Short mmCIF file of C-alpha atoms in Angstrom, two decimals:
data_model
loop_
_atom_site.label_atom_id
_atom_site.label_comp_id
_atom_site.label_asym_id
_atom_site.label_seq_id
_atom_site.Cartn_x
_atom_site.Cartn_y
_atom_site.Cartn_z
CA MET A 1 15.32 -19.39 -11.68
CA ASN A 2 15.24 -16.61 -9.33
CA GLN A 3 13.11 -17.29 -5.83
CA TYR A 4 10.66 -14.66 -4.69
CA ALA A 5 8.04 -14.69 -1.98
CA VAL A 6 5.54 -12.84 0.36
CA TRP A 7 5.50 -13.24 4.29
CA GLY A 8 2.97 -12.89 6.26
CA ASN A 9 0.37 -14.16 9.03
CA PRO A 10 -2.16 -15.08 7.83
CA ILE A 11 -1.46 -15.13 4.09
CA ALA A 12 -3.42 -17.54 2.25
CA GLN A 13 -5.69 -14.72 0.81
CA SER A 14 -2.58 -12.84 -0.61
CA LYS A 15 -2.93 -12.08 -4.18
CA SER A 16 0.81 -11.41 -4.74
CA PRO A 17 1.97 -14.77 -5.77
CA ARG A 18 -0.65 -14.52 -8.79
CA ILE A 19 0.62 -10.78 -9.62
CA HIS A 20 4.09 -11.89 -9.84
CA GLN A 21 3.17 -14.88 -11.87
CA LEU A 22 1.66 -12.76 -14.25
CA PHE A 23 4.22 -10.14 -14.16
CA GLY A 24 6.81 -13.00 -15.10
CA LEU A 25 4.79 -14.33 -17.71
CA GLN A 26 4.39 -10.64 -19.32
CA THR A 27 8.05 -9.96 -19.07
CA GLN A 28 9.44 -13.38 -20.11
CA ARG A 29 11.30 -13.86 -16.67
CA ASN A 30 11.63 -17.41 -15.26
CA ILE A 31 10.49 -16.72 -11.45
CA GLU A 32 9.16 -18.52 -8.54
CA TYR A 33 6.79 -16.57 -6.40
CA VAL A 34 5.09 -18.31 -3.35
CA ALA A 35 3.16 -17.35 -0.15
CA LYS A 36 5.21 -18.26 3.00
CA LEU A 37 3.48 -18.42 6.45
CA GLY A 38 5.41 -16.40 8.92
CA ASP A 39 5.70 -17.71 12.51
CA GLU A 40 4.99 -15.49 15.44
CA ILE A 41 7.77 -16.08 17.49
CA THR A 42 10.81 -17.74 14.42
CA PHE A 43 9.94 -14.87 11.91
CA GLU A 44 13.71 -13.68 11.76
CA GLN A 45 15.31 -17.23 11.49
CA GLN A 46 12.85 -18.07 8.53
CA LEU A 47 13.54 -14.86 6.82
CA ALA A 48 17.55 -15.72 7.14
CA GLU A 49 16.89 -19.43 6.17
CA PHE A 50 15.12 -17.84 3.10
CA PHE A 51 17.91 -15.75 1.76
CA GLN A 52 20.57 -18.27 2.85
CA LEU A 53 19.05 -21.16 0.43
CA GLY A 54 19.44 -18.16 -2.71
CA ALA A 55 16.73 -16.24 -2.66
CA LYS A 56 16.64 -12.87 -4.51
CA GLY A 57 13.97 -10.84 -2.81
CA CYS A 58 10.40 -11.23 -1.06
CA ASN A 59 7.42 -9.00 0.02
CA ILE A 60 6.78 -8.56 3.83
CA THR A 61 2.78 -7.83 4.83
CA SER A 62 1.22 -7.75 8.17
CA PRO A 63 2.45 -8.14 10.91
CA PHE A 64 6.01 -8.50 10.26
CA LYS A 65 6.73 -5.25 8.35
CA GLU A 66 8.38 -3.49 10.72
CA ARG A 67 10.33 -6.66 12.13
CA ALA A 68 11.85 -6.98 8.35
CA PHE A 69 12.61 -3.27 8.83
CA ALA A 70 15.02 -4.39 11.63
CA LEU A 71 16.50 -6.88 9.96
CA ALA A 72 17.56 -4.98 6.66
CA ASP A 73 21.27 -3.09 6.13
CA LYS A 74 20.31 -0.28 3.79
CA TYR A 75 17.31 1.58 2.98
CA SER A 76 14.89 3.79 0.74
CA ASP A 77 14.06 7.41 2.13
CA SER A 78 10.39 6.29 1.95
CA CYS A 79 11.36 3.27 4.07
CA LEU A 80 13.38 4.77 6.84
CA LEU A 81 10.46 7.38 7.12
CA ALA A 82 7.90 4.74 7.63
CA GLU A 83 10.06 2.67 9.86
CA SER A 84 8.72 -0.55 8.02
CA CYS A 85 9.42 -2.43 4.67
CA ASN A 86 7.25 -4.18 2.44
CA THR A 87 9.90 -5.45 -0.03
CA LEU A 88 13.55 -6.56 0.69
CA LYS A 89 16.50 -7.43 -2.13
CA ARG A 90 19.26 -9.21 -1.20
CA LEU A 91 22.30 -7.44 -2.88
CA GLU A 92 25.47 -9.18 -4.75
CA ASP A 93 27.25 -8.77 -1.14
CA GLY A 94 24.74 -10.54 0.86
CA SER A 95 23.06 -7.36 2.41
CA LEU A 96 19.61 -6.88 2.49
CA TYR A 97 18.14 -3.66 0.67
CA ALA A 98 14.40 -2.61 2.23
CA ASP A 99 12.05 -0.62 0.23
CA ASN A 100 8.34 0.32 1.13
CA THR A 101 6.77 0.41 -2.36
CA ASP A 102 2.89 1.04 -1.11
CA GLY A 103 3.05 4.93 -1.81
CA LYS A 104 4.52 4.36 -5.07
CA GLY A 105 1.96 1.85 -5.64
CA LEU A 106 -0.72 4.34 -4.73
CA VAL A 107 0.90 7.43 -6.35
CA ALA A 108 0.95 5.44 -9.47
CA ASP A 109 -2.84 3.97 -9.37
CA LEU A 110 -3.96 7.83 -8.72
CA LYS A 111 -2.06 8.58 -12.07
CA ARG A 112 -3.79 5.67 -13.57
CA LEU A 113 -7.44 6.90 -12.46
CA GLY A 114 -6.47 10.83 -13.86
CA TRP A 115 -7.22 11.81 -9.99
CA LEU A 116 -3.38 13.17 -9.46
CA LYS A 117 -2.89 16.72 -9.40
CA VAL A 118 -0.39 19.27 -7.68
CA GLY A 119 -2.03 21.03 -4.84
CA GLN A 120 -5.11 19.03 -4.52
CA LYS A 121 -6.34 19.23 -1.02
CA THR A 122 -6.55 15.52 0.21
CA LEU A 123 -7.54 14.10 3.42
CA VAL A 124 -5.87 11.27 5.01
CA LEU A 125 -7.92 8.98 7.19
CA GLY A 126 -5.68 7.07 9.69
CA ALA A 127 -2.24 7.59 11.14
CA GLY A 128 -0.85 4.29 11.55
CA GLY A 129 1.69 1.95 9.44
CA ALA A 130 -0.09 2.22 6.30
CA THR A 131 -0.32 6.03 6.28
CA LYS A 132 3.15 6.32 7.24
CA GLY A 133 3.97 4.31 4.28
CA VAL A 134 2.29 6.78 1.46
CA LEU A 135 3.07 9.72 3.00
CA LEU A 136 6.12 10.76 1.31
CA PRO A 137 5.56 9.55 -2.02
CA LEU A 138 1.99 11.70 -1.79
CA LEU A 139 3.81 14.78 -0.66
CA GLN A 140 6.60 14.34 -3.45
CA ALA A 141 3.67 14.59 -5.87
CA GLY A 142 2.50 18.02 -4.79
CA LEU A 143 -0.59 17.06 -2.79
CA GLU A 144 -1.65 19.34 0.12
CA ILE A 145 -2.49 16.96 2.77
CA SER A 146 -4.78 16.52 6.09
CA ILE A 147 -4.55 13.63 8.39
CA TYR A 148 -7.37 12.94 10.33
CA ASN A 149 -6.96 10.39 13.07
CA ARG A 150 -9.51 9.21 16.04
CA THR A 151 -6.11 9.58 18.25
CA GLU A 152 -5.23 13.34 17.35
CA ASP A 153 -1.96 13.44 19.16
CA LYS A 154 -0.89 10.55 16.58
CA ALA A 155 -1.79 12.59 13.57
CA VAL A 156 0.19 15.50 15.23
CA ILE A 157 3.46 13.56 15.60
CA LEU A 158 3.26 11.62 11.99
CA ALA A 159 2.54 15.60 10.74
CA GLU A 160 5.62 16.98 12.42
CA LYS A 161 7.53 14.33 10.92
CA PHE A 162 6.90 14.72 7.34
CA THR A 163 6.18 18.57 7.38
CA LYS A 164 9.45 19.05 5.77
CA PHE A 165 8.77 17.02 2.58
CA GLY A 166 5.43 19.33 1.93
CA ARG A 167 2.19 20.80 3.05
CA ILE A 168 0.70 18.58 5.71
CA GLN A 169 -1.46 19.38 8.96
CA THR A 170 -4.11 17.71 11.37
CA ALA A 171 -7.67 18.16 11.27
CA CYS A 172 -10.31 17.31 13.66
CA LEU A 173 -14.20 16.10 12.74
CA GLU A 174 -15.00 19.50 12.98
CA GLU A 175 -12.60 21.10 10.96
CA ILE A 176 -13.34 18.54 8.02
CA ALA A 177 -17.05 19.52 7.97
CA GLU A 178 -15.93 23.01 7.14
CA GLN A 179 -13.50 22.35 5.01
CA GLN A 180 -13.47 21.47 0.97
CA PHE A 181 -11.59 18.25 0.05
CA ASP A 182 -10.85 16.94 -3.85
CA LEU A 183 -9.78 13.38 -2.45
CA ILE A 184 -10.27 11.60 0.30
CA ILE A 185 -7.97 8.31 0.82
CA ASN A 186 -8.91 5.76 3.70
CA ALA A 187 -5.60 4.59 5.14
CA THR A 188 -7.15 2.99 8.24
CA SER A 189 -8.05 -0.52 8.89
CA LEU A 190 -11.22 -0.31 10.00
CA GLY A 191 -12.76 -2.36 7.06
CA LEU A 192 -10.79 -5.31 8.28
CA GLN A 193 -14.02 -5.46 11.09
CA GLY A 194 -16.53 -3.95 8.72
CA LYS A 195 -16.40 -0.20 10.11
CA TYR A 196 -15.28 2.77 8.54
CA VAL A 197 -14.73 6.86 9.46
CA GLU A 198 -18.58 7.90 9.38
CA LEU A 199 -17.27 11.36 8.02
CA PRO A 200 -20.12 14.26 6.72
CA LYS A 201 -22.46 12.62 4.19
CA SER A 202 -22.41 16.11 2.19
CA LEU A 203 -18.53 15.98 2.06
CA MET A 204 -18.70 12.23 0.88
CA ALA A 205 -20.81 13.08 -2.10
CA SER A 206 -18.37 15.71 -3.50
CA VAL A 207 -15.36 14.38 -3.40
CA LYS A 208 -13.58 11.58 -5.05
CA ILE A 209 -12.83 8.67 -2.69
CA TYR A 210 -10.06 6.14 -2.55
CA ASP A 211 -10.11 3.40 -0.26
CA MET A 212 -6.31 1.70 0.48
CA GLN A 213 -8.37 -1.69 1.16
CA TYR A 214 -10.09 -3.69 -1.91
CA ALA A 215 -12.62 -6.27 -2.36
CA VAL A 216 -14.68 -7.74 -5.18
CA GLY A 217 -16.91 -5.22 -6.66
CA MET A 218 -15.07 -2.61 -4.45
CA LYS A 219 -17.57 -3.58 -1.82
CA THR A 220 -15.45 -2.14 1.06
CA PRO A 221 -17.31 -1.08 3.87
CA PHE A 222 -16.09 2.49 3.50
CA LEU A 223 -17.11 2.41 -0.32
CA ASN A 224 -20.26 1.15 0.48
CA TYR A 225 -20.33 4.32 2.84
CA ALA A 226 -19.62 6.53 0.15
CA ARG A 227 -22.24 5.02 -2.08
CA ASN A 228 -24.90 5.34 0.28
CA CYS A 229 -23.64 9.29 0.85
CA GLY A 230 -24.12 9.90 -2.98
CA SER A 231 -20.91 9.36 -4.05
CA THR A 232 -20.29 8.67 -7.94
CA GLU A 233 -16.34 8.54 -7.99
CA TYR A 234 -14.74 6.18 -5.87
CA GLN A 235 -11.90 3.37 -6.01
CA ASP A 236 -10.99 0.58 -4.20
CA GLY A 237 -7.09 -0.39 -3.49
CA LEU A 238 -6.64 -3.22 -5.92
CA GLY A 239 -4.80 -0.98 -8.50
CA MET A 240 -2.41 0.28 -5.35
CA LEU A 241 -1.61 -3.75 -4.75
CA VAL A 242 -0.58 -4.13 -8.16
CA GLY A 243 0.94 -0.92 -8.57
CA GLN A 244 3.33 -1.81 -5.40
CA ALA A 245 3.83 -4.88 -6.66
CA ALA A 246 5.17 -3.32 -10.11
CA PHE A 247 7.38 -1.46 -8.10
CA ALA A 248 9.03 -4.75 -5.94
CA PHE A 249 9.29 -6.74 -9.24
CA ALA A 250 11.23 -3.79 -11.03
CA LEU A 251 13.73 -3.51 -8.20
CA TRP A 252 14.20 -7.13 -8.39
CA GLU A 253 14.14 -7.88 -12.07
CA ASP A 254 15.41 -4.59 -13.53
CA GLU A 255 12.39 -4.09 -15.43
CA PHE A 256 9.01 -2.30 -14.79
CA PRO A 257 5.97 -4.40 -15.93
CA ASP A 258 2.65 -3.09 -17.37
CA ILE A 259 0.01 -2.85 -14.38
CA GLU A 260 -3.03 -2.05 -16.51
CA PRO A 261 -3.45 -6.19 -18.34
CA VAL A 262 -2.23 -7.80 -14.72
CA LEU A 263 -5.04 -5.37 -12.92
CA MET A 264 -7.81 -6.62 -15.11
CA GLN A 265 -7.03 -10.02 -15.33
CA LEU A 266 -7.06 -10.02 -11.44
CA LYS A 267 -10.29 -7.86 -11.38
CA GLN A 268 -11.99 -10.86 -13.77
CA GLU A 269 -10.40 -13.89 -11.66
CA MET A 270 -11.99 -12.01 -8.33
CA GLN A 271 -14.88 -11.85 -9.92
CA SER A 272 -15.29 -14.97 -11.49
CA ALA A 273 -14.27 -16.69 -8.10
CA LYS A 274 -17.26 -14.65 -6.16
#
């Protein structure tokens, strides 16, 4: 039985064990996947012991993505650019390979929704770790990206870092109000505090809106604001969560699972538990 886990703090709320259990059943793979509470002080030691006991891989979530990145020996391109990882795989020689599957999960979900078109103008909110993890796949998919961040300097640094991979720039609130976008992606963590970026209502009403956070019934603070602004095309990040998990599963087990039935099952279970 191949051993896997997701490491984070807090971690009890994680949907990853259920997602990977469903992937295992679907693909008839004999796996065990559990949630592990990482210790702020001894995380590196915990992770080393986890792999010493024979584990084949793991996912990493907040607040350990950068620390796990530092422990790896080899990296995917998107992982190197993000400077953080959400997936580790133990290779046959015992070394650790790090990947960041968040961006691939987001692109897969946008494709599922029919929201991915080459050249479409996309506004990304935030310039933190979540944004860094998704920019390369979005640019590789051909999107034209504008980054808005409350601290503009951070957005400028990020845009400069990724400019060789596609069309990317920064935008202030005044510029946003004067532009037309096809898609808005919320990559901020403001929803965890019940907050959101208050964009012009006229813009929100006429654009597709994707929140990388998720909630039962898509009731994140940002999506609630979008609905109040008259938006009719909006989506939360549950599909992205299942998508990034599918890419991690494929990295470990060499088989890509079917995302749609697992996403539907997860939605039903979340609704029933409400």
